[in-house]
Each structure stands twice: as C-alpha cells, then as structure tokens.
XYZ file of C-alpha atoms in Angstrom:
500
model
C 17.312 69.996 -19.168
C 20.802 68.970 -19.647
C 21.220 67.244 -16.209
C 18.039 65.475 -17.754
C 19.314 64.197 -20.890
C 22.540 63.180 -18.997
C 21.004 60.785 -16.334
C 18.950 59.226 -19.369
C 22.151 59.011 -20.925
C 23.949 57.474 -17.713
C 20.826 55.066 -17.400
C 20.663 54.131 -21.040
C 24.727 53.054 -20.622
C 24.213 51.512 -17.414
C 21.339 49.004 -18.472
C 23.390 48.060 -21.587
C 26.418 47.676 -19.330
C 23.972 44.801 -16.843
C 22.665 43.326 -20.515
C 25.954 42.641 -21.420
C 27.258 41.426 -18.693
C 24.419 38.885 -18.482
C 24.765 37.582 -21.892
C 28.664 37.780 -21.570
C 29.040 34.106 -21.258
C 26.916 33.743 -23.873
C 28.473 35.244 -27.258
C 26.863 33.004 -29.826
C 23.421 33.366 -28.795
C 21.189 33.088 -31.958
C 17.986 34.239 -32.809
C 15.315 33.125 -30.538
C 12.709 33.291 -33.322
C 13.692 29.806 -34.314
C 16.715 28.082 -32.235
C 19.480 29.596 -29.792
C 19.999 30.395 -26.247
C 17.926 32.992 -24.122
C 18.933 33.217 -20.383
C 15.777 33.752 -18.044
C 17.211 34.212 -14.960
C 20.403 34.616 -12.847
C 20.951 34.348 -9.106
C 22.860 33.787 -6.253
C 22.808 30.285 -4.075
C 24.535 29.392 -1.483
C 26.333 26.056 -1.482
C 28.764 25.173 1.458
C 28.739 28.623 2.956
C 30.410 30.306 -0.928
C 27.523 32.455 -3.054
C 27.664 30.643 -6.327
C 25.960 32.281 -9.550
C 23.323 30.221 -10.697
C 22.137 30.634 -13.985
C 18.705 29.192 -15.469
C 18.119 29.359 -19.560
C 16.112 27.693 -22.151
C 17.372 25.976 -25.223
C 15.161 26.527 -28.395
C 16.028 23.764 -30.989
C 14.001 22.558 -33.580
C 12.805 18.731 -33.247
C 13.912 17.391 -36.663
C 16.634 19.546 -38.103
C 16.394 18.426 -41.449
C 13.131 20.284 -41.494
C 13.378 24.102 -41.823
C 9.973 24.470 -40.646
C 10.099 21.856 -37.853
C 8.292 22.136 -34.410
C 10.262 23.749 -32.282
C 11.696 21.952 -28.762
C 12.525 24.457 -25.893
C 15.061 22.136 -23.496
C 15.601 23.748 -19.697
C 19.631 24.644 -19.130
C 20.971 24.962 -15.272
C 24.284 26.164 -15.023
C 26.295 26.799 -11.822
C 29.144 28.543 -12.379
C 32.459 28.043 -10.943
C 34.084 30.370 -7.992
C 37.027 30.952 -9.339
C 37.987 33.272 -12.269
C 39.641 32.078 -15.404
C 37.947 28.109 -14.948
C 39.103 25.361 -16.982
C 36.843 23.070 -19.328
C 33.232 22.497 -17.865
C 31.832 19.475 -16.146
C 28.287 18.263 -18.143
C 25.957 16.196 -16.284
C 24.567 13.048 -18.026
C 22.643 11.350 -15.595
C 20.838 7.922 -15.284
C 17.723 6.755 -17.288
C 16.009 6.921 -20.216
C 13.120 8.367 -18.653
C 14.243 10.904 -16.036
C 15.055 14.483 -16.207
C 18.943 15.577 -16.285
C 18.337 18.438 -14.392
C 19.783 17.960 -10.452
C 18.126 20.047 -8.556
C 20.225 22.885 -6.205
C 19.725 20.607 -3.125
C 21.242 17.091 -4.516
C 23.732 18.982 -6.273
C 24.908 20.695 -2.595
C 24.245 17.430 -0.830
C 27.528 16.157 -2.540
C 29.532 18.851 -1.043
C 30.636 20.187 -4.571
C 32.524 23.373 -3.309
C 36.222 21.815 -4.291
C 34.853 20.685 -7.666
C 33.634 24.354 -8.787
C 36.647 26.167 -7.446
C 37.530 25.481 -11.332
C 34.810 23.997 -13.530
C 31.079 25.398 -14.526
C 28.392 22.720 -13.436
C 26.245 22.147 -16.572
C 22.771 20.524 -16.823
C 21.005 19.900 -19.978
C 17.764 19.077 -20.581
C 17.194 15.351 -22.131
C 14.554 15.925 -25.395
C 11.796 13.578 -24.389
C 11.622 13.933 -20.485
C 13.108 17.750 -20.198
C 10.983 20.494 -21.369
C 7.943 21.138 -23.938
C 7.579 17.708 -24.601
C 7.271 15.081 -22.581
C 6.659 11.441 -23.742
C 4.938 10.794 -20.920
C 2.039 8.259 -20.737
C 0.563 7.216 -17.524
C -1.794 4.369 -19.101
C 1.256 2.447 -20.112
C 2.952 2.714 -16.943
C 0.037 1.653 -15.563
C -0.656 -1.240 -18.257
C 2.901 -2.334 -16.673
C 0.953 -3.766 -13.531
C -0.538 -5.907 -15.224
C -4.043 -7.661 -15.487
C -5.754 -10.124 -13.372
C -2.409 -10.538 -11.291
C -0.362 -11.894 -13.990
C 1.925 -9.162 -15.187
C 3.653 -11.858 -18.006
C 0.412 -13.194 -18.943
C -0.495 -13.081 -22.920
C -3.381 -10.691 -21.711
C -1.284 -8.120 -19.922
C 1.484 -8.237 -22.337
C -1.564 -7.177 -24.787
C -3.254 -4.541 -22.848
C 0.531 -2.804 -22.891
C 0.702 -3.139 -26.761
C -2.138 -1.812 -26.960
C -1.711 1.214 -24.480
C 1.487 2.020 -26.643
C -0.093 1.613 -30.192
C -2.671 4.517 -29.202
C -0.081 6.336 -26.959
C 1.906 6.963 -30.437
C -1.411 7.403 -32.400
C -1.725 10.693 -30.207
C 1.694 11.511 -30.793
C 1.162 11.690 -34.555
C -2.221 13.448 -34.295
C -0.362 16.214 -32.639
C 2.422 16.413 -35.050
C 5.548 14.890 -32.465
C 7.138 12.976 -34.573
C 8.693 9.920 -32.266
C 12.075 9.135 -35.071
C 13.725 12.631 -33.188
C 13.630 11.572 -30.063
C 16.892 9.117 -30.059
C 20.186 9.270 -28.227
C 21.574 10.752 -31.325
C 19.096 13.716 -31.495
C 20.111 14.015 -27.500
C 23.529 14.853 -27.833
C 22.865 16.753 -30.744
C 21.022 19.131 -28.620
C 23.833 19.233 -25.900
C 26.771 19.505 -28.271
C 24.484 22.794 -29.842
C 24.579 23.943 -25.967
C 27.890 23.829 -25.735
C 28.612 26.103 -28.705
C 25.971 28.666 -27.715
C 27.631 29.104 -24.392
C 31.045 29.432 -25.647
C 32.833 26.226 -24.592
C 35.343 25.031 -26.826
C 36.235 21.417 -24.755
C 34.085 19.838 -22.140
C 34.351 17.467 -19.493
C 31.913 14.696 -19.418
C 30.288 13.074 -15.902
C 28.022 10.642 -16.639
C 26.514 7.734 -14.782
C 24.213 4.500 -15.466
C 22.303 5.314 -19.025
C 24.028 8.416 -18.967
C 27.349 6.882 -19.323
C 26.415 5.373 -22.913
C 25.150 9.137 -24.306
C 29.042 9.833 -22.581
C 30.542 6.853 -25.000
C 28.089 8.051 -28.375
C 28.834 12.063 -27.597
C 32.445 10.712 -27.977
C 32.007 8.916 -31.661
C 29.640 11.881 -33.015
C 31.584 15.023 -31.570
C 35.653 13.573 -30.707
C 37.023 16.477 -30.624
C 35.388 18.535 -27.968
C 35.740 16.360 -25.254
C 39.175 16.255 -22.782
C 37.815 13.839 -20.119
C 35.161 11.484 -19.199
C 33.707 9.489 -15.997
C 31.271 7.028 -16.486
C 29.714 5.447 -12.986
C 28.256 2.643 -13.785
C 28.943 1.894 -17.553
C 25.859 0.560 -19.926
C 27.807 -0.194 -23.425
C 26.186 -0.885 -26.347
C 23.539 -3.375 -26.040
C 22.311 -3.411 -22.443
C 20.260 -0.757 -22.042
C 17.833 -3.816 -20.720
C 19.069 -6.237 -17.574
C 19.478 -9.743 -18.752
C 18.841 -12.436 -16.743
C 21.929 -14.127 -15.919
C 23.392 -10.363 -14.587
C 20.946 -10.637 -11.418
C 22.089 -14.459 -11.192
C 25.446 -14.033 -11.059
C 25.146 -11.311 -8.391
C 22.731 -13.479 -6.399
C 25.724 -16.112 -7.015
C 28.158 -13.163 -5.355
C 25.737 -12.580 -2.665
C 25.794 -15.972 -2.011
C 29.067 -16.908 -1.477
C 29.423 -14.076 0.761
C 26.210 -15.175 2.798
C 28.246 -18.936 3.049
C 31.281 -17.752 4.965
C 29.028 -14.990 7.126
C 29.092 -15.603 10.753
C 25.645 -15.518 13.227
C 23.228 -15.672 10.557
C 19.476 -16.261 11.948
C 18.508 -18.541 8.935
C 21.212 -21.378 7.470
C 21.308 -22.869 4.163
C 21.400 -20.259 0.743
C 19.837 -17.232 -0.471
C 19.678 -19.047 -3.539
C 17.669 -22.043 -1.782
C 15.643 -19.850 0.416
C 14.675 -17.607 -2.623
C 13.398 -21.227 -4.918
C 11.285 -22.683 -1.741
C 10.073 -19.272 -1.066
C 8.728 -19.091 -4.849
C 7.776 -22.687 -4.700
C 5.152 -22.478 -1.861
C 4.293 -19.015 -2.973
C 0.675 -18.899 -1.690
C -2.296 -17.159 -4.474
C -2.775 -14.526 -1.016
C -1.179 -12.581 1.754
C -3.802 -11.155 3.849
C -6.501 -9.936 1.724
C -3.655 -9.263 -1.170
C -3.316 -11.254 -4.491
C 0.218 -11.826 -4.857
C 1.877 -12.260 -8.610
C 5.534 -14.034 -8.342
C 6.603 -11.862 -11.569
C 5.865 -8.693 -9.309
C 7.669 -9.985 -6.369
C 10.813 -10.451 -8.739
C 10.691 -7.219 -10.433
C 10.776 -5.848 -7.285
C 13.435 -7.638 -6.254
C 15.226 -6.904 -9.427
C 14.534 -3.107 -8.252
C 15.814 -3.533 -4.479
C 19.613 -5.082 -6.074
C 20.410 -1.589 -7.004
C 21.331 -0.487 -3.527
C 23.652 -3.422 -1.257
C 20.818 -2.328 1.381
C 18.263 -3.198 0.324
C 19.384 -6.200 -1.388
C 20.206 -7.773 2.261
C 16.714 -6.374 3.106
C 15.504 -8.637 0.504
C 17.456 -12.071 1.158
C 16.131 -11.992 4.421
C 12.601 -11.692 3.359
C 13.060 -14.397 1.456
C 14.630 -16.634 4.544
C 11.674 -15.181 6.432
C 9.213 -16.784 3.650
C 10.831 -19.878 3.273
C 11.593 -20.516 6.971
C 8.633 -18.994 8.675
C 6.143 -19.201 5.938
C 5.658 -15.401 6.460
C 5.671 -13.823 3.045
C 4.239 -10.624 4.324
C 7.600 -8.981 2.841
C 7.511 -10.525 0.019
C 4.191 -8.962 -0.717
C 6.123 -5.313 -0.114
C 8.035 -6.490 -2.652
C 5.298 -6.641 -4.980
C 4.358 -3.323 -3.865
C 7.950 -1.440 -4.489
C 7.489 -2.687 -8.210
C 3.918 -1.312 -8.861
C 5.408 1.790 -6.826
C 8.326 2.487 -8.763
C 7.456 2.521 -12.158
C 7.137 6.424 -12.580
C 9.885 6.703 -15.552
C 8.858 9.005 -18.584
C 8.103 5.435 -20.212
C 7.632 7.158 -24.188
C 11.461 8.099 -23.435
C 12.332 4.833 -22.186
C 11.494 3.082 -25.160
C 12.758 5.715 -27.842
C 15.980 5.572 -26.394
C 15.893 1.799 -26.080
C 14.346 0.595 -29.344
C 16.298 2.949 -31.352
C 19.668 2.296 -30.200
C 19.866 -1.587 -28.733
C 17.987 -3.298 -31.593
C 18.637 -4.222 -35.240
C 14.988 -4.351 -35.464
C 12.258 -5.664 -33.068
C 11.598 -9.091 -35.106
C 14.838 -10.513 -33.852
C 13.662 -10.104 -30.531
C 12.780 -13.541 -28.530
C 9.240 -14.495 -28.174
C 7.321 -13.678 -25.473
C 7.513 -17.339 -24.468
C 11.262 -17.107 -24.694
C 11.066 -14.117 -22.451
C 8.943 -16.046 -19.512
C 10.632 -18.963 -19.817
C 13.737 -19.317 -17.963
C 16.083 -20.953 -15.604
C 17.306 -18.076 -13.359
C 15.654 -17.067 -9.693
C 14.323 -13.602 -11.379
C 14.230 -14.454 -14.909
C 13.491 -11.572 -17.701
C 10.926 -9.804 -15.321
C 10.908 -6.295 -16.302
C 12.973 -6.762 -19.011
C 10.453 -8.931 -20.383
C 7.968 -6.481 -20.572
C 10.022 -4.304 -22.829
C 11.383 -6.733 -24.740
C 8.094 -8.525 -25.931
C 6.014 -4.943 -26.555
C 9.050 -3.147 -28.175
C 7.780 -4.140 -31.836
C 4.439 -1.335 -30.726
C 6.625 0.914 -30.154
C 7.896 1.750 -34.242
C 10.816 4.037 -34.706
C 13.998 4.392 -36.687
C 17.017 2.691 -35.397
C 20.086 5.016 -35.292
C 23.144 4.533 -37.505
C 24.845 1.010 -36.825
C 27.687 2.771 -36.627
C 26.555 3.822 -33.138
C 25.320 0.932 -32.443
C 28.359 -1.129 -31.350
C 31.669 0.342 -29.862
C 34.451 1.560 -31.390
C 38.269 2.248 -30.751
C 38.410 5.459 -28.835
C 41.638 7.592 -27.802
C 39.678 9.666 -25.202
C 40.597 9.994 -21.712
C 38.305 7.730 -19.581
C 37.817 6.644 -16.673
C 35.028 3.877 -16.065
C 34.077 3.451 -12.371
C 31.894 -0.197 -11.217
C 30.649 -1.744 -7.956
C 31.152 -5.474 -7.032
C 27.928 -5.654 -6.507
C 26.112 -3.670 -9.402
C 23.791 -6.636 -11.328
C 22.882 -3.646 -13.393
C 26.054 -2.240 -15.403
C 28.553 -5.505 -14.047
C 31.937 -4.824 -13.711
C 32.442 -8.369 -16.149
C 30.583 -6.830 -18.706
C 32.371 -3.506 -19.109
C 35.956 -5.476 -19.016
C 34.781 -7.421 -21.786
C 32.204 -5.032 -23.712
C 33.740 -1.446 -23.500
C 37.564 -1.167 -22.390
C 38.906 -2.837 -25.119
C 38.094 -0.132 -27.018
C 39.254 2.891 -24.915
C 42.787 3.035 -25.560
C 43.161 5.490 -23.028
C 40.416 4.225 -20.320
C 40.911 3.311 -16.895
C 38.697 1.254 -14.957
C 38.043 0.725 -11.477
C 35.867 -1.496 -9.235
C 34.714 -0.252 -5.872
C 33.899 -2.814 -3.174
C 30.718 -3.572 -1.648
C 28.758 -1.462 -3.829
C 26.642 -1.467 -6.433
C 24.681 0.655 -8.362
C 23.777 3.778 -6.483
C 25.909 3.006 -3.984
C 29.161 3.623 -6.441
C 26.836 6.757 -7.697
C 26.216 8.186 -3.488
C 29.980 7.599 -3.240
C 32.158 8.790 -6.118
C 29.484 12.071 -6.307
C 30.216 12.954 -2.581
C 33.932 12.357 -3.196
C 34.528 15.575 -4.476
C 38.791 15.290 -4.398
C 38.897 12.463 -6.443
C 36.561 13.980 -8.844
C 38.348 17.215 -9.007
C 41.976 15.642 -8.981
C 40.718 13.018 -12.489
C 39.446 16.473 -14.117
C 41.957 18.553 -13.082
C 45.105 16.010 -14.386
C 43.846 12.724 -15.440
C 45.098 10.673 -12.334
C 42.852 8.458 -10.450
C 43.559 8.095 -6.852
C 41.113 5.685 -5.307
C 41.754 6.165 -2.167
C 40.427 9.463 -2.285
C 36.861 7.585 -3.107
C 34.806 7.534 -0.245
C 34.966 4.148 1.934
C 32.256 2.129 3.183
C 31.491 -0.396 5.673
C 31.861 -4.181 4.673
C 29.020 -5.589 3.796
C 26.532 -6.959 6.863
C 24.361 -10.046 5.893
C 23.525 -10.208 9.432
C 20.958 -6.889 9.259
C 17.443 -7.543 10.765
C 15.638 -4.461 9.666
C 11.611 -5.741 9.235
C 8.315 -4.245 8.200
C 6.008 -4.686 10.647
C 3.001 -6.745 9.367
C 0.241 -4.340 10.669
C 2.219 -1.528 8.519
C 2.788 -3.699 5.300
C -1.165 -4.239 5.603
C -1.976 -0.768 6.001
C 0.799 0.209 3.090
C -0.974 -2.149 0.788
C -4.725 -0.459 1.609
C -3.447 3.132 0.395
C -0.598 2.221 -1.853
C-alpha cells in the first residue's frame, strides 16, 4: 500500500515536473477565460539535419479592448525555438500583405536554410487579426466583383457591382457583431506587442518585409522601447500602401534603358513603344476570349514583382506588337483574374484606415482611369475609387506620417522593385531613421530582394547579432537577361483559358 501511494506520488511530481517545463517559457500566461497564452502543442522538426523544438499556441485577445465584455479573437502563434541555450533577443516575422497570413509554414521557413540564424534567436510568427485565426475578413464575392463586368473591369458598372459587394460584405459583418474599427494596423501590433509579454521577451528583433515593413516602422512609434533591431525588405512608408502610377513607369523607364544597350535582341525599337502599339491595336478577341486592356495591365502590374517575369512580359508585348500575336497578352489577363486570392476585408481595413485622411479626398473615379502612363492606376484604381464603401475609423495621424526614430534599421531595396522603389524610401522614410541604413540590391526587385536576403542567412545573423551590414554576404545573382525566349505555347494558353 505504501509502494502504492509512492508511485502516485512519483507520478503526481513527474507530470507537474513535464507541465512546467512546457509552460516554462511562458511565465506570464493569463487566464484563458478571457485573454492570455495557452500552448497546444510542442514538437520536434527537423530543419537542416538539427531537431528544432517547435512550438504551436493560440493567442486569446479580446477584439476591442476598451470593451470588457468584447468578442474574443483567438490569433495562431508558431514559434521555433533556437538551438542554442541562453539565445539573445528573438527574431518576429512581419510578412507581406494586408491580406495574407503571417504564419510561414515549416517548409518555407527550412527552404531558407535558417540553421545559422537560430543557433541564437527564437523564430516567432504571429497571427495578423483579420486574416489569422477566428476571424477572417474574407469575402469571395468582392474578389470576384474585382473581375469585373461585361469585360470592362474600370467601367462605372463594375466599379458599382464592387461597392456594392462591399456595402453588404460589412452589413454581415455588423449582423454578426465584428466590429470592422478593430481591425487596423494599430490593433495588429497591439496583439503582437501582448505576445511578446506573455512569452517573456523583454526586447525583440524585428524582420519584416513589403507591408510588413510599415507594421515594423508603426510597432516602433507605439512600443520604442522593446525593439533592438529592425530589417525591412522592401520598405512601404506611410502613404503607399497602394502602387501609383508613375512607380511602374519609371521602372518600365529602367527596363528600358537597359533593353537599349542589350545586345542580340529578337525585336528592336522599345519596350515602351512595343507596349503603346501593342495596346493600340489591341483586338476586342483572342481566340474565342474577350480581352479587357485594364486586365492585361493589372497583370502586368502583377508580373513586375519578380525581374522574371517582367522580361517574360516585355517580350509578349514585342510578340503583340511585332507579330500581331497577343495570345500572351491574353495570359496576362488571366494571371490577374488568377491572382486575386488576398483576404480582401483585410486589405482594405489596413489600407483605408491608415493611408487616408478620409475617403472624400480621394480622386474621382475618372481621375483614376484617366492617365498618361503605359499601366495607369489599374488595380490601384479599383481600391482607390470603392474605398469610401468600405467605412472605418482612420488611426491616429500621429501614425499616419513618419517620425524621427533612433532605432537601429536597416532598410533593404531592389533596383528593380516598382512596388516599394528604392527613390521613394530615400526620400519618404530615411530621413527619419537617425540610425537607419539602407541598401539597394541589383537586378532585383520585389521578391527577388525577399528570395535573396531570406536565404542569406550570414548576413541576417551577422545585422542581428552586431548591427553591421556586410553586403557581400547577400546572396548574388545573375545580371539581368533581356534576351530570354521562354513562350506559352498557344494550344496551352487556349486550353489554360477553358479551365482557368
């Protein structure tokens, strides 16, 4: 009976002995009845031959916290924690959007070849409140209103279908008690800076890239204190959360004069020119297939992103203007009705609340269509002239516009990025940081600087580790070839446009 009582004993200390060691990392959990921490599960993964422990939690937070008896949010937490004992500050993820998750999954997160970067720093995802977790401001009607109707994607009609898609999309929001003002940047980082203290991390180190570099630059104003360094790939400062016109232009411009001074092109003359007389005999059909010219430069607008398939591109635009074959052009089309699979609710609480004053000094929706640039407003357009449906309070100004900064940071662009330009961040954003650096990488541009810097794991660790930035640790690549031939096959663009 005694040997009894002893083993329950024994068992009774061991379990509490696993509990605790569990929740060790975790000393300021709170009660899970209304807000706090709870870890749900812990394993081992393998990354680069090393086991790594990989915890998975939930974050229970309450959507407005002004209200005591608020809805409650419950935000998805992926930690990776480093090899070594006794690791320095942590490395939070911010990644790209609004309207995408920031949880990486195991598999990206190996594919960079982290092991050198979590010899000394936990690997922290948060959940983004909007995309991440119980709610979702998800709407498939208005990404699907996006398309357009009749063909004509700018058209008065279209741009009222999307109104109206959003006016009842928020309609159902109310009836079910989401209340659309707490879904801003603001209540964002609110939610990761709450992380941080449940988990017991007094500073943090921020790596952010594309929209995640400006909740990098606002965590900075609303917590400055808990920070020790930053890297923003691809930086969007205030006001430019949308693509203006003239940024594709100028990179056209870029492409251009690179294109000029290429050697054994197939087609002669400019992208520029090719791109106008490709537009200008546009025909109302390829094969069976209504084409829409505001598509085809959305999706071009989409293909800049990556220096690969921009080339891609300016040759099907040679190959329409030259050869009259505009059967690329069409898969154009089809990459921008393809594409649009962002959490669009998020997209425009993020970007209404923080870029605008308020939606009635937007331009017109004439203003919008009309322009004098190769790709004009396109997408942006779209946002722009529906953002008035989407009604939600704008965040403080103070957050609004930048401000002078002391934080270590170091600002990473591409030559070729149209989307965060190099120009812009000189003039918009390093003024400010007193103690920024900022670098441009060569023939890339927006995921290309992303694909490189990530799988540059020294550089990464040697900036967090002691502040110095060594470029030539970044990852190299190729100069740029304006000469590639890659082609879609008619028959295949046919048959992708029958089951697309």
């Amino acid at each position: 009976m005694k040997s009894s009582t002893r083993e329950r004993t024994n068992t009774l200390t061991f379990g509490c002995l696993i509990l605790l060691f569990l929740l060790q990392p975790f000393a300021k959990v709170h009660s899970q009845n209304k807000e706090g921490f709870s870890l749900k599960n812990k394993e081992v993964v393998k990354i680069e031959g090393k086991d790594y422990v990989l915890l998975r939690g939930e974050l229970t937070v309450p959507e407005d916290r002004s209200k005591p008896d608020s809805r409650v949010l419950i935000i998805p937490v992926q930690i990776i924690r480093a090899f070594g004992e006794n690791a320095a500050e942590p490395i939070f993820w911010l990644d790209g959007g609004p309207g995408a998750s920031n949880i990486l999954s195991i598999e990206k997160i190996a594919s960079a070849s982290p092991s050198k970067l979590l010899t000394n720093h936990d690997f922290v995802c948060i959940g983004y409140r909007g995309v991440d977790g119980t709610t979702v401001l998800k709407s498939r009607k208005i990404n699907k209103s996006f398309k357009g109707l009749h063909h004509k994607m700018l058209s008065d009609e279209s741009l009222n279908n999307v109104e109206a898609k959003i006016k009842a999309y928020c309609s159902s929001l109310k009836k079910d008690g989401i209340d659309i003002n707490q879904y801003t940047i603001l209540n964002v980082i609110d939610d990761l800076d709450y992380a941080r203290q449940l988990l017991g991390y007094a500073k943090i180190n921020l790596l952010s890239a594309s929209y995640g570099t400006r909740v990098a630059l606002l965590y900075s104003y609303r917590y400055p204190l808990v920070i020790r360094r930053t890297i923003m790939i691809g930086a969007c400062p205030p006001g430019y959360f949308l693509t203006r016109q003239e940024q594709a232009e100028n990179i056209i411009n870029y492409y251009d004069s690179l294109y000029k001074v290429s050697s054994g092109m197939e087609y002669k003359g400019s992208i520029k020119d090719a791109m106008q007389r490709a537009f200008d005999n546009l025909p109302r059909r390829w094969a069976t297939f209504r084409l829409d010219a505001d598509k085809i430069k959305a999706g071009t607008a989409g293909v800049l992103y990556a220096r690969g398939s921009a080339v891609w591109a300016f040759n099907a635009y040679f190959k329409a203007a030259n050869e009259g074959d505009f059967s690329e052009l069409y898969m154009l089309q089809k990459i921008f009705e393809m594409s649009n699979k962002a959490i669009i609710g998020d997209v425009y609480a993020k970007t209404v609340s923080a870029d605008w004053e308020n939606t009635i000094d937007l331009p017109t929706r004439e203003q919008f269509r009309n322009s004098s640039t190769l790709l004009g407003n396109n997408i942006s357009a779209i946002y722009g002239s529906t953002a008035h449906a989407w009604s939600i309070k704008s965040i403080p100004d103070e957050y609004k516009k930048c401000r002078v900064s002391e934080d270590e940071v170091l600002v990473i662009s591409g030559d070729l990025d149209f989307r965060t330009p190099a120009d812009i961040t000189n003039r918009e954003l390093m003024p400010f940081l007193k103690n920024g650096k900022h670098i441009v990488l060569k023939n890339m541009s927006h995921s290309d600087i992303l694909l490189n810097v990530m799988k540059s794991q020294d550089f990464l660790y040697q900036y967090f580790e002691s502040g110095i930035v060594d470029e030539s640790l970044i990852r190299s690549v190729p100069v740029l070839d304006l000469t590639s031939q890659s082609r879609l096959g008619k028959v295949k663009i046919f048959v992708a446009g029958l089951i697309m």
